[in-house]
CSV table of C-alpha atoms in Angstrom, one decimal:
chain,number,residue,atom,x,y,z
I,2,MET,CA,97.6,98.9,101.3
I,3,ALA,CA,97.7,102.5,102.1
I,4,VAL,CA,98.1,104.8,99.1
I,5,LYS,CA,100.5,107.6,99.6
I,6,CYS,CA,101.1,110.6,97.1
I,7,GLY,CA,103.7,113.4,97.2
I,8,ILE,CA,102.8,117.0,95.9
I,9,VAL,CA,105.8,118.8,94.1
I,10,GLY,CA,106.1,122.0,92.2
I,11,LEU,CA,107.5,125.6,92.2
I,12,PRO,CA,106.5,128.0,95.0
I,13,ASN,CA,103.1,129.7,94.5
I,14,VAL,CA,101.7,127.2,91.9
I,15,GLY,CA,98.8,126.2,94.3
I,16,LYS,CA,100.3,123.1,96.0
I,17,SER,CA,99.1,124.0,99.4
I,18,THR,CA,95.8,125.2,98.2
I,19,LEU,CA,95.4,121.8,96.5
I,20,PHE,CA,96.4,120.2,99.6
I,21,ASN,CA,93.8,122.0,101.6
I,22,CYS,CA,91.3,120.7,98.9
I,23,ILE,CA,92.1,117.1,99.4
I,24,SER,CA,93.2,116.8,102.9
I,25,SER,CA,91.4,117.0,106.2
I,26,SER,CA,94.4,119.1,107.4
I,27,LYS,CA,94.8,122.8,106.5
I,28,ALA,CA,98.1,123.8,105.3
I,29,GLN,CA,99.2,127.4,105.3
I,30,ALA,CA,98.7,129.0,101.8
I,31,ALA,CA,100.1,132.5,101.2
I,32,ASN,CA,101.5,134.6,98.3
I,33,PHE,CA,105.1,134.3,98.9
I,34,PRO,CA,107.7,131.5,98.2
I,35,PHE,CA,108.6,129.0,100.8
I,36,CYS,CA,105.3,129.5,102.7
I,37,THR,CA,105.2,125.7,103.4
I,38,ILE,CA,108.3,125.0,105.7
I,39,GLU,CA,107.5,121.8,107.4
I,40,PRO,CA,106.0,119.1,105.2
I,41,ASN,CA,102.2,118.8,105.5
I,42,VAL,CA,100.9,115.4,105.8
I,43,GLY,CA,97.1,114.9,105.6
I,44,SER,CA,94.7,112.1,104.4
I,45,THR,CA,91.4,112.0,102.6
I,46,VAL,CA,88.9,109.1,102.2
I,47,VAL,CA,88.5,107.4,98.7
I,48,PRO,CA,84.9,108.2,97.6
I,49,ASP,CA,83.0,105.1,96.8
I,50,ALA,CA,79.3,104.9,96.6
I,51,ARG,CA,79.3,101.2,96.9
I,52,LEU,CA,80.2,101.5,100.6
I,53,THR,CA,77.0,103.4,101.3
I,54,VAL,CA,75.0,100.7,99.5
I,55,LEU,CA,76.6,98.0,101.4
I,56,GLU,CA,76.1,99.9,104.8
I,57,GLN,CA,72.3,100.1,104.1
I,58,LEU,CA,72.2,96.4,103.6
I,59,VAL,CA,74.4,95.2,106.3
I,60,HIS,CA,73.9,97.8,109.0
I,61,PRO,CA,77.4,97.5,110.4
I,62,LYS,CA,78.5,99.1,113.6
I,63,ARG,CA,81.1,101.1,111.6
I,64,VAL,CA,82.1,101.8,108.0
I,65,VAL,CA,85.7,102.2,107.1
I,66,PRO,CA,86.6,103.5,103.7
I,67,ALA,CA,89.9,103.3,102.0
I,68,THR,CA,92.2,106.4,102.4
I,69,VAL,CA,94.8,108.3,100.3
I,70,GLU,CA,97.7,110.0,102.2
I,71,ILE,CA,99.0,113.3,100.9
I,72,VAL,CA,102.4,114.8,101.5
I,73,ASP,CA,103.0,118.4,100.7
I,74,ILE,CA,106.5,119.7,100.8
I,75,ALA,CA,108.1,123.2,100.3
I,76,GLY,CA,108.1,124.5,96.7
I,77,LEU,CA,111.2,123.5,94.7
I,78,VAL,CA,113.3,126.1,92.8
I,79,LYS,CA,116.0,125.9,90.4
I,80,GLY,CA,119.1,124.6,92.2
I,81,ALA,CA,117.1,122.8,94.9
I,82,SER,CA,119.1,119.8,94.4
I,83,LYS,CA,122.2,121.9,95.3
I,84,GLY,CA,120.5,123.3,98.3
I,85,GLU,CA,118.8,126.4,96.9
I,86,GLY,CA,115.5,127.2,98.6
I,87,LEU,CA,114.0,124.9,101.1
I,88,GLY,CA,112.6,122.1,99.0
I,89,ASN,CA,115.5,120.0,98.9
I,90,GLN,CA,115.4,119.5,102.7
I,91,PHE,CA,112.1,117.6,102.3
I,92,LEU,CA,112.7,115.5,99.1
I,93,ALA,CA,113.2,112.6,101.4
I,94,ASN,CA,109.6,113.0,102.7
I,95,ILE,CA,108.3,112.0,99.3
I,96,ARG,CA,110.8,109.3,98.6
I,97,GLU,CA,108.5,106.7,100.0
I,98,THR,CA,105.3,107.8,98.3
I,99,ASP,CA,103.6,105.7,95.4
I,100,ALA,CA,103.1,108.5,93.0
I,101,ILE,CA,104.1,112.1,92.4
I,102,LEU,CA,101.3,114.9,91.8
I,103,HIS,CA,103.3,117.5,90.0
I,104,VAL,CA,101.1,120.8,90.2
I,105,LEU,CA,101.6,123.4,87.4
I,106,ARG,CA,100.5,126.9,87.4
I,107,CYS,CA,98.2,127.4,84.4
I,108,PHE,CA,96.5,130.6,85.4
I,109,ASP,CA,97.3,134.4,84.9
I,110,ASP,CA,97.1,136.6,88.2
I,111,ALA,CA,99.2,139.7,88.6
I,112,ASN,CA,98.6,139.4,92.4
I,113,VAL,CA,100.3,135.9,92.7
I,114,VAL,CA,103.9,136.2,92.3
I,115,HIS,CA,105.8,133.7,90.0
I,116,VAL,CA,109.3,132.9,91.1
I,117,ASP,CA,110.5,133.2,87.5
I,118,GLY,CA,108.5,136.3,86.6
I,119,SER,CA,106.0,134.9,84.1
I,120,VAL,CA,103.6,132.0,83.6
I,121,ASP,CA,105.0,129.0,81.6
I,122,PRO,CA,104.1,125.5,83.0
I,123,VAL,CA,106.3,123.6,80.3
I,124,ARG,CA,109.3,125.6,81.6
I,125,ASP,CA,108.2,125.1,85.3
I,126,LYS,CA,107.9,121.3,84.6
I,127,GLU,CA,111.4,121.1,83.2
I,128,VAL,CA,112.8,122.9,86.1
I,129,ILE,CA,111.2,120.4,88.6
I,130,ASP,CA,112.0,117.4,86.4
I,131,LEU,CA,115.7,118.5,86.3
I,132,GLU,CA,115.9,119.0,90.2
I,133,LEU,CA,114.4,115.6,90.8
I,134,GLN,CA,116.7,113.9,88.3
I,135,PHE,CA,119.6,115.6,90.1
I,136,LYS,CA,118.4,114.1,93.4
I,137,ASP,CA,118.1,110.6,91.8
I,138,LEU,CA,121.6,111.0,90.4
I,139,GLU,CA,122.8,111.8,93.9
I,140,THR,CA,121.0,108.7,95.3
I,141,ILE,CA,122.5,106.5,92.7
I,142,THR,CA,126.0,107.8,93.1
I,143,ASN,CA,126.0,107.4,96.8
I,144,ARG,CA,124.7,103.8,96.7
I,145,LEU,CA,126.9,102.8,93.7
I,146,ALA,CA,130.3,103.2,95.4
I,147,LYS,CA,129.1,100.8,98.2
I,148,VAL,CA,127.6,98.3,96.0
I,149,GLN,CA,130.5,98.3,93.5
I,150,LYS,CA,132.8,97.5,96.4
I,151,GLN,CA,130.6,94.5,97.5
I,152,ALA,CA,130.4,93.3,93.9
I,153,GLN,CA,134.4,93.5,93.5
I,154,THR,CA,135.6,92.4,96.9
I,155,GLY,CA,132.9,89.9,98.0
I,156,GLY,CA,132.0,88.3,94.6
I,157,ASP,CA,128.5,89.1,95.5
I,158,LYS,CA,126.4,88.1,92.4
I,159,GLN,CA,123.3,90.2,93.7
I,160,ALA,CA,125.5,93.2,94.1
I,161,LYS,CA,127.0,92.9,90.6
I,162,LYS,CA,123.4,92.7,89.3
I,163,ALA,CA,122.4,95.7,91.3
I,164,VAL,CA,125.5,97.6,89.9
I,165,ASP,CA,124.4,96.9,86.3
I,166,VAL,CA,120.8,98.1,87.0
I,167,MET,CA,122.1,101.3,88.8
I,168,LEU,CA,124.4,102.1,85.9
I,169,ARG,CA,121.5,101.8,83.5
I,170,TYR,CA,119.6,104.3,85.5
I,171,LYS,CA,122.5,106.6,85.9
I,172,GLU,CA,123.1,106.8,82.2
I,173,VAL,CA,119.5,107.7,81.5
I,174,LEU,CA,119.5,110.4,84.2
I,175,GLU,CA,122.7,111.8,83.0
I,176,GLN,CA,120.9,112.3,79.6
I,177,GLY,CA,118.4,114.6,81.4
I,178,LYS,CA,115.7,111.9,81.2
I,179,ASN,CA,113.4,110.6,84.0
I,180,ALA,CA,114.3,107.2,85.5
I,181,ARG,CA,110.7,106.0,84.6
I,182,GLU,CA,112.0,105.8,81.0
I,183,VAL,CA,114.0,102.8,81.8
I,184,THR,CA,112.1,99.4,81.4
I,185,PRO,CA,113.5,96.6,83.7
I,186,ASP,CA,114.2,93.4,81.9
I,187,ASN,CA,112.9,91.1,84.6
I,188,PRO,CA,111.4,91.0,88.1
I,189,ASP,CA,114.7,91.1,89.7
I,190,GLU,CA,115.7,94.3,88.0
I,191,GLU,CA,112.3,95.8,88.8
I,192,LYS,CA,112.8,95.0,92.6
I,193,ILE,CA,116.3,96.6,92.6
I,194,ALA,CA,114.9,99.7,91.0
I,195,ARG,CA,112.0,99.8,93.4
I,196,GLU,CA,114.3,99.7,96.5
I,197,MET,CA,116.3,102.7,95.1
I,198,CYS,CA,113.0,104.8,95.6
I,199,LEU,CA,114.1,107.0,92.8
I,200,LEU,CA,111.8,110.2,92.6
I,201,THR,CA,111.7,110.2,88.8
I,202,ASN,CA,110.7,106.5,88.6
I,203,LYS,CA,107.5,107.1,90.3
I,204,PRO,CA,104.3,107.4,88.2
I,205,VAL,CA,103.4,111.1,87.8
I,206,MET,CA,100.1,113.0,87.5
I,207,TYR,CA,100.4,116.5,86.2
I,208,ILE,CA,97.8,118.8,87.9
I,209,CYS,CA,97.1,121.8,85.7
I,210,ASN,CA,96.0,124.5,88.3
I,211,VAL,CA,93.8,126.8,86.4
I,212,ASP,CA,91.4,129.9,87.0
I,213,GLU,CA,87.6,129.4,87.5
I,214,ALA,CA,86.8,130.1,83.8
I,215,SER,CA,89.1,127.4,82.6
I,216,ALA,CA,87.9,124.6,85.0
I,217,LYS,CA,85.8,122.8,82.7
I,218,ASN,CA,87.7,123.0,79.3
I,219,GLY,CA,91.2,123.9,80.3
I,220,ASN,CA,93.1,126.9,78.5
I,221,LYS,CA,96.3,127.4,76.3
I,222,TYR,CA,98.6,126.6,79.2
I,223,VAL,CA,96.8,123.2,79.6
I,224,ASP,CA,97.2,122.5,75.9
I,225,ALA,CA,100.9,123.3,76.1
I,226,VAL,CA,101.3,120.9,79.0
I,227,ARG,CA,99.4,118.2,77.0
I,228,GLU,CA,101.6,118.6,74.0
I,229,ALA,CA,104.7,118.5,76.3
I,230,VAL,CA,104.0,115.3,78.1
I,231,LYS,CA,102.3,113.3,75.3
I,232,GLY,CA,105.1,110.9,75.2
I,233,GLU,CA,104.9,110.1,78.9
I,234,ASP,CA,102.8,107.6,80.4
I,235,ALA,CA,101.3,110.0,82.8
I,236,GLU,CA,97.8,111.4,83.9
I,237,ILE,CA,96.7,115.1,83.3
I,238,LEU,CA,94.2,116.5,85.5
I,239,VAL,CA,92.8,120.1,85.3
I,240,ILE,CA,91.6,121.6,88.6
I,241,ALA,CA,90.8,125.1,89.7
I,242,ALA,CA,92.4,124.9,93.1
I,243,LYS,CA,91.2,128.2,94.5
I,244,ILE,CA,87.6,127.6,93.6
I,245,GLU,CA,87.8,124.0,94.8
I,246,SER,CA,89.1,125.0,98.1
I,247,GLU,CA,86.2,127.5,98.5
I,248,ILE,CA,83.7,124.6,97.6
I,249,ALA,CA,85.4,122.3,100.0
I,250,GLU,CA,84.6,124.8,102.9
I,251,LEU,CA,80.8,124.5,102.2
I,252,GLU,CA,79.0,122.4,104.8
I,253,ASP,CA,75.9,121.6,102.7
I,254,PHE,CA,76.4,118.8,100.2
I,255,GLU,CA,73.6,120.1,97.9
I,256,GLU,CA,75.1,123.5,97.9
I,257,ARG,CA,78.5,122.0,96.9
I,258,GLU,CA,76.8,120.1,94.1
I,259,MET,CA,75.2,123.3,92.8
I,260,PHE,CA,78.4,125.2,93.0
I,261,LEU,CA,80.0,122.5,90.8
I,262,GLN,CA,77.3,122.5,88.3
I,263,GLU,CA,77.6,126.3,88.0
I,264,ILE,CA,81.2,125.9,86.7
I,265,GLY,CA,80.1,123.1,84.6
I,266,LEU,CA,81.7,120.1,86.6
I,267,LYS,CA,80.0,116.9,87.6
I,268,ASP,CA,82.4,115.8,90.3
I,269,SER,CA,84.8,117.6,92.6
I,270,GLY,CA,88.5,118.0,91.9
I,271,VAL,CA,89.1,115.7,94.9
I,272,VAL,CA,87.0,113.0,93.5
I,273,ARG,CA,88.5,113.3,90.1
I,274,LEU,CA,92.2,113.4,91.6
I,275,ILE,CA,91.7,110.2,93.5
I,276,GLN,CA,90.0,108.4,90.6
I,277,ALA,CA,92.9,109.4,88.4
I,278,ALA,CA,95.5,108.4,91.1
I,279,TYR,CA,93.9,104.8,91.2
I,280,SER,CA,94.0,104.7,87.4
I,281,LEU,CA,97.5,105.9,87.4
I,282,LEU,CA,98.7,103.3,90.0
I,283,ASN,CA,96.5,100.5,88.5
I,284,LEU,CA,94.5,100.1,91.8
I,285,GLN,CA,91.1,98.6,92.7
I,286,THR,CA,89.0,98.0,95.7
I,287,TYR,CA,87.5,95.0,97.4
I,288,PHE,CA,85.2,94.9,100.4
I,289,THR,CA,84.6,93.0,103.6
I,290,ALA,CA,81.1,93.2,105.0
I,291,GLY,CA,79.8,92.1,108.2
I,292,GLU,CA,78.0,93.2,111.4
I,293,PRO,CA,81.2,94.6,113.0
I,294,GLU,CA,82.2,96.7,110.0
I,295,VAL,CA,82.0,97.2,106.3
I,296,ARG,CA,85.3,98.1,105.0
I,297,ALA,CA,87.1,99.1,101.6
I,298,TRP,CA,90.6,97.5,100.9
I,299,THR,CA,92.8,98.9,98.2
I,300,ILE,CA,94.9,96.4,96.0
I,301,ASN,CA,96.6,96.2,92.8
I,302,LYS,CA,94.7,95.1,89.6
I,303,GLY,CA,95.6,91.5,89.0
I,304,ASP,CA,96.3,90.7,92.7
I,305,LYS,CA,95.3,87.0,93.6
I,306,ALA,CA,93.4,86.2,96.7
I,307,PRO,CA,96.2,85.5,99.1
I,308,ARG,CA,97.9,88.8,98.3
I,309,ALA,CA,94.5,90.5,98.8
I,310,ALA,CA,94.1,88.8,102.2
I,311,GLY,CA,97.7,90.0,103.1
I,312,VAL,CA,96.4,93.5,103.0
I,313,ILE,CA,94.3,92.8,106.0
I,314,HIS,CA,97.0,90.9,107.9
I,315,THR,CA,100.2,89.1,106.9
I,316,ASP,CA,99.0,86.0,108.7
I,317,PHE,CA,96.0,85.9,106.4
I,318,GLU,CA,98.3,85.5,103.3
I,319,LYS,CA,100.8,83.1,104.9
I,320,GLY,CA,98.0,80.7,106.2
I,321,PHE,CA,95.6,81.3,103.3
I,322,ILE,CA,93.2,78.4,102.8
I,323,ARG,CA,90.5,79.8,100.5
I,324,ALA,CA,88.3,82.9,100.0
I,325,GLU,CA,84.5,83.1,99.9
I,326,VAL,CA,83.7,85.7,97.2
I,327,ILE,CA,80.5,87.4,96.2
I,328,ARG,CA,80.3,89.6,93.3
I,329,TYR,CA,79.1,93.1,94.3
I,330,GLU,CA,76.4,93.2,91.9
I,331,ASP,CA,75.0,89.9,93.3
I,332,TYR,CA,75.3,91.1,96.8
I,333,ILE,CA,73.2,94.2,96.2
I,334,THR,CA,70.7,92.4,94.0
I,335,LEU,CA,70.0,89.7,96.5
I,336,GLY,CA,70.5,91.8,99.6
I,337,SER,CA,72.5,89.7,102.0
I,338,GLU,CA,75.3,87.2,102.3
I,339,ALA,CA,72.8,84.5,103.3
I,340,ALA,CA,70.6,85.2,100.3
I,341,CYS,CA,73.9,84.9,98.0
I,342,ARG,CA,74.8,81.7,99.6
I,343,ALA,CA,71.3,80.3,99.2
I,344,ALA,CA,71.3,81.3,95.5
I,345,GLY,CA,74.6,79.7,94.7
I,346,LYS,CA,76.3,83.2,94.2
I,347,LEU,CA,78.9,82.7,97.0
I,348,ASN,CA,82.0,81.2,95.3
I,349,SER,CA,84.8,79.3,97.2
I,350,GLU,CA,88.0,80.4,95.5
I,351,GLY,CA,91.6,79.1,95.9
I,352,LYS,CA,95.0,80.7,95.6
I,353,ASP,CA,94.9,81.3,91.8
I,354,TYR,CA,91.7,83.4,92.0
I,355,VAL,CA,92.3,87.0,90.6
I,356,VAL,CA,90.3,89.5,92.7
I,357,GLN,CA,87.8,91.6,90.9
I,358,ASP,CA,87.0,95.2,91.6
I,359,GLY,CA,84.1,95.4,94.0
I,360,ASP,CA,84.3,91.7,95.2
I,361,VAL,CA,82.9,91.1,98.6
I,362,MET,CA,85.3,88.7,100.4
I,363,HIS,CA,85.7,86.6,103.4
I,364,PHE,CA,89.1,84.8,104.0
I,365,LEU,CA,89.7,81.3,105.8
I,366,PHE,CA,93.2,81.0,106.9
I,367,ASN,CA,95.3,78.9,109.5
I,368,VAL,CA,98.6,79.9,110.9
């Protein structure tokens, strides 16, 4: 499964600078609102040292890491849901994302204009939340009229169930709350909610963009954000986007590492962001390893073997017979698939096997 995240925030909070840090593309970043006109789409690899180890053991023709796709839209402003600014034009571009990366300005800089005249990340968060809630209300209202008609005139039981779910979400949004505060009662309701693609129903990560001096421990603005979102099931990440973008420009790996150490960080913002995104979305990785390629595959924690096989190809899931599984630790200890097989460390697993993070797998199927 390809992981896709959408970046939102007010203008001039560092969205495009962050995008440049984590993407192979280079978005325009400048000190004036609405600099990002067209939505920027880029991708970055998921850093995983286990791939390098497997490459050294297997010597494949190619190595394919997992990737994360990032969508950066124009900065939203108050009234965006009613057409103010440019952000509303591009909200559709993040409707299909798996998670929202909400960038908040947590730094002082007189040379960088703030659209509301002062730095207040909690206020900024509320502005964006409100605009996304308005957009979700618009989405539900537009769909509700059509589905209500189907439920009333056609006697469609599924339509009636959808109406009930939509009304629950509509009520919560009208109270100024996010859709993610609604807990579906059963898988059917969860499916209906997911199909609505509501922006405020997506998992959210708040990215506090700070100055270099606050990169390690945060600051008063970060503390205020932590307090404001403590009741939410959300991730918070502190990143100094400006300095991270300068580090990302460095060609020499050792020089990057030294630069990070100087500001008190072990890992780059990109690594920490992707790790946090995987945690937020409850994701994990399994591997396939052979002479043609060593490859990382992203699945949900708790996925069983057939679902994991379906990530490679739907035919693998439809015709699943069994999976041959080697634990990553056994693979690197013994050094090869053949050695694992000889030592009895290659297990044949059926449809009920729950895939573990790091499993090295081979699927047998028949379609």
